[in-house]
Amino acid sequence: MKFAILNGSPKGAESVTMQYILYIKKKHPEHEYNIINIAQTIKKIENDEKRFEDIILQIKESDGVMWGFPLYVMLVCSQYKRFIELIFERNAEAAFENKYTFVLSTSIHFYDHTAQNYMHSICDDLKMKYVGNYPADSWDLLYPKRRARWLLFVEDFINHVENKYPTSKHYTPLKMRDFKYTPGKELDDSNKIDTDGKKILVLSDETNENTNLGKMIKRFKDSFSSEIEIININDIDIKGGCISCLQCGYDHKCSYLGKDGFIEFWENVVMTSDILVFAGVIKDRYLSSRWKMVQDRAFYMTHTPTLIGKQMGYIISGPFNQIPNIAQTFQAHVEIQDSNFVDTISDEFGTSEDIDALLHDFARRLVTYSNVNYIKPITFLGEGGKKMFRDDIYGRNRFVFLADHEYYEKHGFYDTFPQNDERAKKLNEKLIPLMRIDRVRNKINMKQEFLRPFIKVIEDSNK
Ligand SMILES: Cc1cc2nc3c(=O)[nH]c(=O)nc-3n(C[C@H](O)[C@H](O)[C@H](O)COP(=O)(O)O)c2cc1C
């Protein structure tokens, strides 16, 4: 059989992910494997129609399609995302229809589920026969048991193709709302919100005031009594997407430094703001590949937070609420930065008046929370993510990300790891020997024990 492999790593043949494919090729040489370096050659694919058509033809002529990519900031990299956009823009969906497919990702498992969810929904949108996903850890191939597991997965896939087994669909097509947002009369000065000297920045991939998003941003801007900054991310000087050279791991210095204006922009404009609003139009099942490029390029600070203590939120045009996957990535992005996720305002629900009111209140909340430095507790999305980073930087990836390790040491990221919590240590030392005595354990009322320190707080008039 003939398989088309769509390589989503900007490293091309030097990709870890592609070693998983080469392993299958070694074990099953009876099939033909056609690896196409999508992410690495995206500029050529985009600019040379013939190259794009050639790839589409290879997909058409294959018995199955294997999507293989590294995780890049909770999703696929911007270059791969651009290819997906091109499929829809150039009406090439038919080549994918009814093709058996699976999705392989390699990563440290940080938000691999959101990347996998994204790709699954794309496969369903393309009407492919999605057999399953394989969210590998980058190092899986180095362990015999895990190699065997990977082989089983692919053999099951091949079985599906050979026997034409049925596959299920999980995502219904997105419903686009036919809605034109028309903002109301501009507020008079007495109803405008004072920025209280806060630096407010909106980054958007669409600022044209004839579009819903452009109008929403203008309305948001007009909520304030003084100027706020609005930047179209298409105007930033970015030469290209992250190429994963990982030079930044050692000292947080990007290899693009001096070659384009991204780092200067990030450090002088984005990092210095108090309130950050990201705005965008939904493109397929995420934001645009341009937005993804910005997110990927900001990875030069690797796993070190750069947007600490800010109020952050989103203004979105498109079917945002039909894609809960995006909401998760938005919130996680903010939570792992130790910033406050305020809200996402979209044009998906309500009348123009409702949206006016929501935007105005969004502006009010951003400034109010900023004034009192309110950062709400983070959820599993941020807590789980931060713990994964901590473990990985402390352990197997320390030599790659030395700059993170130094930052983590200096800023107490390891204080609770490996379990240096003095309070917990003392409790365990005292209570574990007692818990091992049946007579004592059976007498203890665990509910009351848990409550004891809380009752002290409630009863203490000074607290
Ligand atoms: C810009 C960038 C962003 C990344 N983002 C993530 C991520 O969100 N989650 C994760 O688990 N790994 C992330 N990684 C790690 C890669 O996914 C992982 O090292 C992968 O195995 C590399 O595969 P490749 O050699 O095929 O490119 C990121 C790496 C880079 C360079």
Tab-separated table of C-alpha atoms and ligand atoms in Angstrom:
chain	number	residue	atom	x	y	z
A	1	MET	CA	0.000	0.000	0.000
A	2	LYS	CA	0.950	3.575	-0.500
A	3	PHE	CA	1.002	6.008	2.428
A	4	ALA	CA	1.394	9.770	2.270
A	5	ILE	CA	3.074	11.161	5.392
A	6	LEU	CA	2.534	14.854	6.029
A	7	ASN	CA	5.550	15.927	8.067
A	8	GLY	CA	4.614	18.784	10.378
A	9	SER	CA	8.085	19.401	11.790
A	10	PRO	CA	10.018	22.473	10.641
A	11	LYS	CA	13.141	20.320	11.086
A	12	GLY	CA	12.207	18.252	8.016
A	13	ALA	CA	14.183	15.013	7.827
A	14	GLU	CA	15.900	15.796	11.137
A	15	SER	CA	12.586	15.518	12.923
A	16	VAL	CA	12.179	13.205	15.922
A	17	THR	CA	8.578	12.552	14.853
A	18	MET	CA	9.707	11.227	11.486
A	19	GLN	CA	11.887	8.616	13.220
A	20	TYR	CA	8.615	6.999	14.314
A	21	ILE	CA	7.619	6.727	10.660
A	22	LEU	CA	11.054	5.385	9.670
A	23	TYR	CA	10.667	2.741	12.362
A	24	ILE	CA	7.413	1.579	10.789
A	25	LYS	CA	9.078	1.594	7.388
A	26	LYS	CA	11.785	-0.697	8.773
A	27	LYS	CA	9.231	-3.082	10.278
A	28	HIS	CA	6.882	-3.065	7.293
A	29	PRO	CA	9.013	-2.565	4.189
A	30	GLU	CA	6.271	-4.108	2.045
A	31	HIS	CA	4.508	-0.723	1.918
A	32	GLU	CA	5.462	2.526	0.237
A	33	TYR	CA	6.015	5.547	2.506
A	34	ASN	CA	6.062	8.943	0.927
A	35	ILE	CA	7.248	11.557	3.438
A	36	ILE	CA	6.352	15.104	2.410
A	37	ASN	CA	8.106	17.880	4.346
A	38	ILE	CA	5.174	20.225	4.756
A	39	ALA	CA	6.241	22.513	7.616
A	40	GLN	CA	9.834	22.899	6.474
A	41	THR	CA	8.926	23.913	2.926
A	42	ILE	CA	5.705	25.837	3.566
A	43	LYS	CA	6.909	28.988	1.803
A	44	LYS	CA	7.499	27.054	-1.401
A	45	ILE	CA	4.200	25.213	-1.039
A	46	GLU	CA	2.373	28.506	-0.604
A	47	ASN	CA	4.145	30.425	-3.355
A	48	ASP	CA	4.427	27.679	-5.952
A	49	GLU	CA	0.929	26.436	-6.884
A	50	LYS	CA	2.435	23.546	-8.819
A	51	ARG	CA	4.173	22.242	-5.686
A	52	PHE	CA	0.913	22.467	-3.752
A	53	GLU	CA	-0.975	20.620	-6.465
A	54	ASP	CA	1.723	17.981	-6.623
A	55	ILE	CA	1.265	17.290	-2.890
A	56	ILE	CA	-2.511	17.114	-3.301
A	57	LEU	CA	-2.044	14.611	-6.119
A	58	GLN	CA	0.171	12.438	-3.903
A	59	ILE	CA	-2.573	12.465	-1.279
A	60	LYS	CA	-5.181	11.556	-3.863
A	61	GLU	CA	-3.108	8.601	-5.046
A	62	SER	CA	-2.396	7.251	-1.553
A	63	ASP	CA	-4.232	4.493	0.312
A	64	GLY	CA	-3.842	6.301	3.609
A	65	VAL	CA	-2.627	9.589	5.051
A	66	MET	CA	-0.453	9.870	8.158
A	67	TRP	CA	-0.331	13.262	9.869
A	68	GLY	CA	2.848	13.482	11.943
A	69	PHE	CA	3.919	16.576	13.827
A	70	PRO	CA	5.663	17.913	16.925
A	71	LEU	CA	3.566	19.854	19.439
A	72	TYR	CA	4.158	23.578	19.125
A	73	VAL	CA	2.561	25.680	21.847
A	74	MET	CA	-0.484	23.474	22.444
A	75	LEU	CA	-1.153	22.918	18.743
A	76	VAL	CA	0.643	22.287	15.467
A	77	CYS	CA	3.317	24.770	14.366
A	78	SER	CA	2.305	27.830	12.334
A	79	GLN	CA	3.785	26.373	9.139
A	80	TYR	CA	1.632	23.230	9.360
A	81	LYS	CA	-1.406	25.334	10.278
A	82	ARG	CA	-0.814	27.400	7.143
A	83	PHE	CA	-0.853	24.236	5.035
A	84	ILE	CA	-4.201	23.273	6.558
A	85	GLU	CA	-5.539	26.734	5.729
A	86	LEU	CA	-4.324	26.344	2.140
A	87	ILE	CA	-6.256	23.082	1.749
A	88	PHE	CA	-9.496	24.959	2.451
A	89	GLU	CA	-8.549	28.202	0.685
A	90	ARG	CA	-7.626	26.332	-2.490
A	91	ASN	CA	-10.615	23.979	-2.342
A	92	ALA	CA	-8.452	20.874	-2.180
A	93	GLU	CA	-10.634	19.059	0.392
A	94	ALA	CA	-11.806	16.403	-2.075
A	95	ALA	CA	-8.351	14.774	-2.163
A	96	PHE	CA	-8.692	13.932	1.537
A	97	GLU	CA	-12.289	12.707	1.496
A	98	ASN	CA	-12.670	9.085	2.587
A	99	LYS	CA	-8.933	8.590	3.009
A	100	TYR	CA	-8.026	6.473	6.000
A	101	THR	CA	-5.907	8.510	8.384
A	102	PHE	CA	-4.277	8.714	11.796
A	103	VAL	CA	-2.592	11.498	13.724
A	104	LEU	CA	0.817	11.094	15.375
A	105	SER	CA	2.221	13.783	17.651
A	106	THR	CA	5.454	13.830	19.622
A	107	SER	CA	5.902	16.052	22.654
A	108	ILE	CA	6.389	16.077	26.404
A	109	HIS	CA	2.563	15.730	26.604
A	110	PHE	CA	2.033	19.384	27.465
A	111	TYR	CA	-1.350	20.092	25.860
A	112	ASP	CA	-0.927	17.317	23.344
A	113	HIS	CA	-4.644	16.656	23.799
A	114	THR	CA	-5.563	20.110	22.421
A	115	ALA	CA	-3.307	19.616	19.399
A	116	GLN	CA	-4.782	16.163	18.867
A	117	ASN	CA	-8.335	17.490	19.260
A	118	TYR	CA	-7.559	20.150	16.676
A	119	MET	CA	-6.213	17.654	14.151
A	120	HIS	CA	-9.093	15.258	14.779
A	121	SER	CA	-11.581	18.011	14.017
A	122	ILE	CA	-9.664	18.928	10.851
A	123	CYS	CA	-9.749	15.280	9.719
A	124	ASP	CA	-13.510	15.243	10.307
A	125	ASP	CA	-13.933	18.545	8.462
A	126	LEU	CA	-12.022	16.994	5.553
A	127	LYS	CA	-14.384	13.968	5.729
A	128	MET	CA	-11.473	11.599	6.245
A	129	LYS	CA	-11.747	8.150	7.800
A	130	TYR	CA	-10.081	8.904	11.116
A	131	VAL	CA	-8.854	5.690	12.736
A	132	GLY	CA	-7.225	7.191	15.816
A	133	ASN	CA	-4.470	9.262	17.310
A	134	TYR	CA	-1.086	8.472	18.784
A	135	PRO	CA	0.104	11.116	21.258
A	136	ALA	CA	3.666	9.811	21.719
A	137	ASP	CA	6.145	11.150	24.188
A	138	SER	CA	9.202	12.364	22.241
A	139	TRP	CA	11.339	9.628	23.799
A	140	ASP	CA	8.943	6.699	23.381
A	141	LEU	CA	10.888	5.194	20.509
A	142	LEU	CA	13.879	4.680	22.792
A	143	TYR	CA	12.062	2.086	24.933
A	144	PRO	CA	11.282	-1.462	23.689
A	145	LYS	CA	7.792	-1.715	25.228
A	146	ARG	CA	6.765	1.645	23.868
A	147	ARG	CA	8.118	0.817	20.416
A	148	ALA	CA	6.034	-2.344	20.444
A	149	ARG	CA	2.951	-0.303	21.390
A	150	TRP	CA	3.538	2.109	18.509
A	151	LEU	CA	3.922	-0.782	16.087
A	152	LEU	CA	0.627	-2.281	17.288
A	153	PHE	CA	-1.116	1.026	16.695
A	154	VAL	CA	0.119	1.331	13.118
A	155	GLU	CA	-0.589	-2.319	12.352
A	156	ASP	CA	-4.140	-1.752	13.534
A	157	PHE	CA	-4.329	1.253	11.222
A	158	ILE	CA	-3.061	-0.795	8.267
A	159	ASN	CA	-5.660	-3.419	9.131
A	160	HIS	CA	-8.339	-0.766	8.967
A	161	VAL	CA	-7.230	0.315	5.523
A	162	GLU	CA	-6.934	-3.235	4.187
A	163	ASN	CA	-10.287	-4.372	5.525
A	164	LYS	CA	-12.100	-1.097	5.034
A	165	TYR	CA	-13.284	-1.096	8.647
A	166	PRO	CA	-15.789	1.629	9.557
A	167	THR	CA	-14.693	4.779	11.374
A	168	SER	CA	-16.716	7.181	13.511
A	169	LYS	CA	-17.112	10.955	13.322
A	170	HIS	CA	-16.722	13.141	16.400
A	171	TYR	CA	-17.041	16.704	15.170
A	172	THR	CA	-20.039	18.200	13.438
A	173	PRO	CA	-19.325	20.958	10.913
A	174	LEU	CA	-19.133	24.462	12.383
A	175	LYS	CA	-22.187	26.635	11.920
A	176	MET	CA	-21.277	30.132	10.822
A	177	ARG	CA	-23.547	32.865	12.142
A	178	ASP	CA	-24.734	35.283	9.510
A	179	PHE	CA	-24.508	38.336	11.704
A	180	LYS	CA	-23.348	41.861	11.072
A	181	TYR	CA	-22.277	43.646	14.195
A	182	THR	CA	-23.320	47.293	14.185
A	183	PRO	CA	-22.023	49.215	17.161
A	184	GLY	CA	-24.332	51.784	18.730
A	185	LYS	CA	-23.781	55.481	19.194
A	186	GLU	CA	-20.412	56.327	20.742
A	187	LEU	CA	-20.559	56.788	24.500
A	188	ASP	CA	-20.323	60.290	25.861
A	189	ASP	CA	-17.206	61.136	27.852
A	190	SER	CA	-18.899	60.766	31.236
A	191	ASN	CA	-19.545	57.073	30.513
A	192	LYS	CA	-16.047	56.270	29.344
A	193	ILE	CA	-13.604	54.294	31.415
A	194	ASP	CA	-10.485	55.869	32.815
A	195	THR	CA	-7.412	53.781	31.989
A	196	ASP	CA	-5.906	54.923	35.311
A	197	GLY	CA	-2.536	55.163	33.623
A	198	LYS	CA	-2.536	51.495	32.660
A	199	LYS	CA	-0.860	50.534	29.433
A	200	ILE	CA	-3.494	48.712	27.414
A	201	LEU	CA	-2.560	46.812	24.278
A	202	VAL	CA	-4.761	45.011	21.756
A	203	LEU	CA	-3.062	42.649	19.322
A	204	SER	CA	-5.208	41.544	16.426
A	205	ASP	CA	-4.872	39.846	13.064
A	206	GLU	CA	-7.791	41.904	11.725
A	207	THR	CA	-8.274	45.649	12.235
A	208	ASN	CA	-10.305	46.567	9.155
A	209	GLU	CA	-13.273	48.503	10.480
A	210	ASN	CA	-15.615	46.983	7.926
A	211	THR	CA	-15.358	43.607	9.631
A	212	ASN	CA	-17.079	42.474	12.823
A	213	LEU	CA	-13.742	42.104	14.581
A	214	GLY	CA	-12.454	45.494	13.429
A	215	LYS	CA	-15.670	47.086	14.691
A	216	MET	CA	-15.505	45.232	18.001
A	217	ILE	CA	-11.949	46.412	18.577
A	218	LYS	CA	-12.911	49.999	17.764
A	219	ARG	CA	-15.854	49.790	20.146
A	220	PHE	CA	-13.593	48.384	22.856
A	221	LYS	CA	-11.106	51.208	22.247
A	222	ASP	CA	-13.892	53.816	22.406
A	223	SER	CA	-14.884	52.535	25.851
A	224	PHE	CA	-11.855	54.314	27.284
A	225	SER	CA	-11.439	58.016	27.911
A	226	SER	CA	-7.808	57.964	26.761
A	227	GLU	CA	-5.873	56.254	24.006
A	228	ILE	CA	-5.019	52.579	24.058
A	229	GLU	CA	-2.662	50.859	21.623
A	230	ILE	CA	-3.904	48.615	18.826
A	231	ILE	CA	-1.444	46.652	16.735
A	232	ASN	CA	-2.177	44.471	13.759
A	233	ILE	CA	0.118	41.439	14.031
A	234	ASN	CA	0.452	41.394	10.248
A	235	ASP	CA	2.408	44.651	10.591
A	236	ILE	CA	5.042	43.211	12.908
A	237	ASP	CA	8.375	42.495	11.256
A	238	ILE	CA	8.452	38.673	11.476
A	239	LYS	CA	10.682	36.841	9.015
A	240	GLY	CA	9.240	33.403	9.626
A	241	GLY	CA	7.980	30.801	12.072
A	242	CYS	CA	9.978	29.082	14.801
A	243	ILE	CA	12.358	26.561	13.246
A	244	SER	CA	13.136	24.719	16.453
A	245	CYS	CA	16.895	25.307	16.394
A	246	LEU	CA	16.573	25.460	20.214
A	247	GLN	CA	19.424	27.945	20.501
A	248	CYS	CA	17.120	29.769	22.939
A	249	GLY	CA	17.261	26.882	25.406
A	250	TYR	CA	20.667	27.962	26.705
A	251	ASP	CA	20.154	31.706	27.179
A	252	HIS	CA	16.703	32.685	25.851
A	253	LYS	CA	18.334	34.242	22.780
A	254	CYS	CA	16.417	33.551	19.574
A	255	SER	CA	18.389	32.785	16.411
A	256	TYR	CA	16.238	35.381	14.601
A	257	LEU	CA	17.708	38.105	16.866
A	258	GLY	CA	18.909	40.971	14.676
A	259	LYS	CA	17.240	39.407	11.642
A	260	ASP	CA	13.707	40.613	12.303
A	261	GLY	CA	11.820	42.795	14.758
A	262	PHE	CA	9.856	40.198	16.709
A	263	ILE	CA	11.913	40.046	19.894
A	264	GLU	CA	12.129	43.814	20.165
A	265	PHE	CA	8.368	43.998	19.683
A	266	TRP	CA	7.677	41.317	22.262
A	267	GLU	CA	9.962	42.774	24.884
A	268	ASN	CA	9.341	46.500	24.376
A	269	VAL	CA	5.669	46.498	23.469
A	270	VAL	CA	3.965	43.335	24.724
A	271	MET	CA	5.881	42.619	27.912
A	272	THR	CA	5.644	46.226	29.098
A	273	SER	CA	1.851	46.424	28.957
A	274	ASP	CA	-0.431	46.014	31.994
A	275	ILE	CA	-3.489	44.832	30.102
A	276	LEU	CA	-3.299	42.606	27.062
A	277	VAL	CA	-6.165	41.744	24.759
A	278	PHE	CA	-5.650	39.257	21.965
A	279	ALA	CA	-8.113	39.515	19.108
A	280	GLY	CA	-8.620	37.276	16.124
A	281	VAL	CA	-10.904	35.666	13.601
A	282	ILE	CA	-11.481	31.925	13.850
A	283	LYS	CA	-9.814	30.178	10.942
A	284	ASP	CA	-10.752	26.520	10.551
A	285	ARG	CA	-10.679	25.287	14.171
A	286	TYR	CA	-8.260	27.784	15.722
A	287	LEU	CA	-6.972	31.305	15.205
A	288	SER	CA	-5.025	32.158	12.034
A	289	SER	CA	-1.606	30.737	11.240
A	290	ARG	CA	-0.297	34.303	11.644
A	291	TRP	CA	-1.450	34.243	15.242
A	292	LYS	CA	0.129	30.839	15.639
A	293	MET	CA	3.398	32.242	14.311
A	294	VAL	CA	3.373	34.915	17.011
A	295	GLN	CA	2.697	32.299	19.684
A	296	ASP	CA	5.448	30.006	18.403
A	297	ARG	CA	7.998	32.782	18.099
A	298	ALA	CA	7.299	33.865	21.688
A	299	PHE	CA	8.654	30.433	22.639
A	300	TYR	CA	12.204	31.869	22.580
A	301	MET	CA	11.605	32.381	26.329
A	302	THR	CA	10.886	28.638	26.318
A	303	HIS	CA	9.212	27.617	29.624
A	304	THR	CA	9.835	30.864	31.485
A	305	PRO	CA	6.843	33.173	31.977
A	306	THR	CA	7.165	36.598	30.302
A	307	LEU	CA	3.696	38.057	30.847
A	308	ILE	CA	3.496	37.903	34.627
A	309	GLY	CA	0.782	39.706	36.599
A	310	LYS	CA	-1.179	41.056	33.635
A	311	GLN	CA	-4.903	41.213	32.981
A	312	MET	CA	-5.563	39.304	29.804
A	313	GLY	CA	-8.505	38.391	27.619
A	314	TYR	CA	-9.700	37.816	24.078
A	315	ILE	CA	-12.017	39.370	21.521
A	316	ILE	CA	-12.992	36.825	18.913
A	317	SER	CA	-15.023	36.808	15.734
A	318	GLY	CA	-16.378	33.454	14.645
A	319	PRO	CA	-17.784	30.235	16.109
A	320	PHE	CA	-15.640	30.334	19.234
A	321	ASN	CA	-18.102	28.584	21.523
A	322	GLN	CA	-18.457	25.655	19.166
A	323	ILE	CA	-14.759	24.915	19.667
A	324	PRO	CA	-14.200	24.348	23.401
A	325	ASN	CA	-10.692	23.236	22.545
A	326	ILE	CA	-9.683	26.826	21.798
A	327	ALA	CA	-11.098	28.096	25.084
A	328	GLN	CA	-8.851	25.649	26.907
A	329	THR	CA	-5.726	26.839	25.138
A	330	PHE	CA	-6.616	30.512	25.729
A	331	GLN	CA	-7.085	30.005	29.424
A	332	ALA	CA	-4.015	27.804	29.789
A	333	HIS	CA	-1.841	30.354	27.960
A	334	VAL	CA	-2.770	32.967	30.547
A	335	GLU	CA	-2.644	30.704	33.595
A	336	ILE	CA	0.853	29.397	32.961
A	337	GLN	CA	2.019	33.006	32.696
A	338	ASP	CA	0.783	33.799	36.225
A	339	SER	CA	-1.592	36.336	34.759
A	340	ASN	CA	-5.327	36.782	35.134
A	341	PHE	CA	-7.682	35.396	32.495
A	342	VAL	CA	-10.592	37.844	32.431
A	343	ASP	CA	-12.910	36.773	29.624
A	344	THR	CA	-13.450	36.089	25.935
A	345	ILE	CA	-15.967	38.278	24.131
A	346	SER	CA	-17.188	36.989	20.778
A	347	ASP	CA	-19.724	37.962	18.144
A	348	GLU	CA	-21.309	34.534	18.327
A	349	PHE	CA	-24.199	35.384	20.645
A	350	GLY	CA	-26.505	38.304	21.260
A	351	THR	CA	-27.460	41.482	19.502
A	352	SER	CA	-25.153	44.369	18.651
A	353	GLU	CA	-26.351	46.131	21.817
A	354	ASP	CA	-25.463	43.067	23.905
A	355	ILE	CA	-21.969	43.018	22.407
A	356	ASP	CA	-21.558	46.762	23.025
A	357	ALA	CA	-22.427	46.228	26.671
A	358	LEU	CA	-20.118	43.223	27.001
A	359	LEU	CA	-17.174	45.052	25.460
A	360	HIS	CA	-17.699	48.028	27.724
A	361	ASP	CA	-17.876	45.846	30.787
A	362	PHE	CA	-14.838	43.865	29.629
A	363	ALA	CA	-12.922	47.175	29.528
A	364	ARG	CA	-14.170	48.070	33.015
A	365	ARG	CA	-13.179	44.714	34.478
A	366	LEU	CA	-9.711	44.761	32.941
A	367	VAL	CA	-8.890	48.138	34.514
A	368	THR	CA	-10.591	47.392	37.843
A	369	TYR	CA	-8.731	44.098	38.283
A	370	SER	CA	-5.473	45.687	37.193
A	371	ASN	CA	-5.854	48.436	39.804
A	372	VAL	CA	-6.134	45.903	42.622
A	373	ASN	CA	-3.700	43.353	41.102
A	374	TYR	CA	-6.362	40.671	41.125
A	375	ILE	CA	-5.093	37.310	39.906
A	376	LYS	CA	-7.663	34.589	40.433
A	377	PRO	CA	-6.618	31.044	41.392
A	378	ILE	CA	-5.542	28.981	38.441
A	379	THR	CA	-7.311	25.797	37.370
A	380	PHE	CA	-5.930	22.421	36.434
A	381	LEU	CA	-5.043	23.917	33.051
A	382	GLY	CA	-2.351	26.131	34.538
A	383	GLU	CA	-1.489	24.083	37.608
A	384	GLY	CA	-1.025	20.836	35.679
A	385	GLY	CA	0.924	22.567	32.931
A	386	LYS	CA	3.307	24.285	35.307
A	387	LYS	CA	4.013	21.055	37.146
A	388	MET	CA	4.847	19.333	33.865
A	389	PHE	CA	7.288	22.090	32.944
A	390	ARG	CA	8.864	21.957	36.380
A	391	ASP	CA	9.387	18.190	36.228
A	392	ASP	CA	10.778	18.273	32.714
A	393	ILE	CA	13.153	21.180	33.290
A	394	TYR	CA	14.326	19.694	36.571
A	395	GLY	CA	14.868	16.355	34.879
A	396	ARG	CA	15.473	15.119	31.399
A	397	ASN	CA	15.362	18.428	29.560
A	398	ARG	CA	17.500	20.487	31.932
A	399	PHE	CA	20.583	20.345	29.698
A	400	VAL	CA	18.566	21.716	26.760
A	401	PHE	CA	16.749	24.433	28.688
A	402	LEU	CA	19.431	25.679	31.072
A	403	ALA	CA	18.047	29.222	30.981
A	404	ASP	CA	14.692	27.936	32.307
A	405	HIS	CA	16.440	25.868	34.952
A	406	GLU	CA	18.324	28.894	36.236
A	407	TYR	CA	15.121	30.955	36.274
A	408	TYR	CA	13.209	28.178	38.042
A	409	GLU	CA	15.927	27.861	40.712
A	410	LYS	CA	16.078	31.597	41.275
A	411	HIS	CA	12.302	32.057	41.446
A	412	GLY	CA	11.476	29.166	43.739
A	413	PHE	CA	9.811	26.952	41.117
A	414	TYR	CA	11.433	23.932	42.693
A	415	ASP	CA	10.458	24.832	46.260
A	416	THR	CA	7.640	22.345	46.295
A	417	PHE	CA	9.691	19.827	44.391
A	418	PRO	CA	10.812	17.290	45.269
A	419	GLN	CA	8.401	17.938	48.136
A	420	ASN	CA	10.226	20.452	50.298
A	421	ASP	CA	6.994	21.596	51.906
A	422	GLU	CA	7.999	21.876	55.576
A	423	ARG	CA	4.416	21.837	56.807
A	424	ALA	CA	3.675	18.617	54.925
A	425	LYS	CA	6.924	17.021	56.075
A	426	LYS	CA	6.207	17.692	59.750
A	427	LEU	CA	2.647	16.451	59.444
A	428	ASN	CA	3.749	13.215	57.796
A	429	GLU	CA	6.537	12.609	60.301
A	430	LYS	CA	4.092	12.966	63.166
A	431	LEU	CA	1.021	11.284	61.730
A	432	ILE	CA	2.235	8.382	59.613
A	433	PRO	CA	3.551	6.323	62.601
A	434	LEU	CA	0.240	6.942	64.371
A	435	MET	CA	-1.800	5.948	61.336
A	436	ARG	CA	-0.071	2.589	61.283
A	437	ILE	CA	-1.501	1.730	64.722
A	438	ASP	CA	-4.968	0.249	64.119
A	439	ARG	CA	-6.296	1.368	67.502
A	440	VAL	CA	-5.309	5.001	66.878
A	441	ARG	CA	-6.366	5.076	63.212
A	442	ASN	CA	-9.804	3.709	63.966
A	443	LYS	CA	-10.349	6.394	66.564
A	444	ILE	CA	-9.377	9.312	64.350
A	445	ASN	CA	-12.203	11.254	62.776
A	446	MET	CA	-10.613	12.281	59.502
A	447	LYS	CA	-13.263	14.873	58.692
A	448	GLN	CA	-12.591	16.675	61.959
A	449	GLU	CA	-8.819	16.436	61.496
A	450	PHE	CA	-9.082	18.078	58.088
A	451	LEU	CA	-11.215	20.867	59.502
A	452	ARG	CA	-9.069	21.636	62.586
A	453	PRO	CA	-6.739	24.251	60.943
A	454	PHE	CA	-9.690	25.864	59.115
A	455	ILE	CA	-11.677	26.251	62.335
A	456	LYS	CA	-8.673	28.023	63.856
A	457	VAL	CA	-8.798	30.583	61.022
A	458	ILE	CA	-12.545	31.101	61.384
A	459	GLU	CA	-12.325	31.519	65.151
A	460	ASP	CA	-9.339	33.868	65.090
A	461	SER	CA	-10.667	37.413	65.090
A	462	ASN	CA	-7.320	38.711	63.751
A	463	LYS	CA	-7.481	36.699	60.535
B	1	LIG	C1	8.358	26.223	19.543
B	1	LIG	C2	8.162	24.930	20.265
B	1	LIG	C3	7.000	24.742	20.970
B	1	LIG	C4	6.769	23.535	21.643
B	1	LIG	N1	5.598	23.386	22.305
B	1	LIG	C5	5.333	22.224	22.949
B	1	LIG	C6	4.089	22.049	23.633
B	1	LIG	O1	3.217	22.914	23.656
B	1	LIG	N2	3.899	20.876	24.274
B	1	LIG	C7	4.847	19.882	24.304
B	1	LIG	O2	4.596	18.868	24.945
B	1	LIG	N3	6.002	19.998	23.621
B	1	LIG	C8	6.282	21.150	22.951
B	1	LIG	N4	7.455	21.292	22.251
B	1	LIG	C9	8.383	20.142	22.163
B	1	LIG	C10	8.292	19.378	20.830
B	1	LIG	O3	6.965	19.090	20.495
B	1	LIG	C11	9.015	18.019	20.887
B	1	LIG	O4	10.351	18.244	21.238
B	1	LIG	C12	8.896	17.227	19.600
B	1	LIG	O5	9.175	15.876	19.862
B	1	LIG	C13	9.850	17.687	18.506
B	1	LIG	O6	9.606	16.901	17.353
B	1	LIG	P1	10.346	17.112	15.978
B	1	LIG	O7	11.804	16.769	16.201
B	1	LIG	O8	9.681	16.137	15.050
B	1	LIG	O9	10.196	18.501	15.534
B	1	LIG	C14	7.732	22.480	21.597
B	1	LIG	C15	8.933	22.691	20.875
B	1	LIG	C16	9.137	23.893	20.220
B	1	LIG	C17	10.402	24.087	19.448
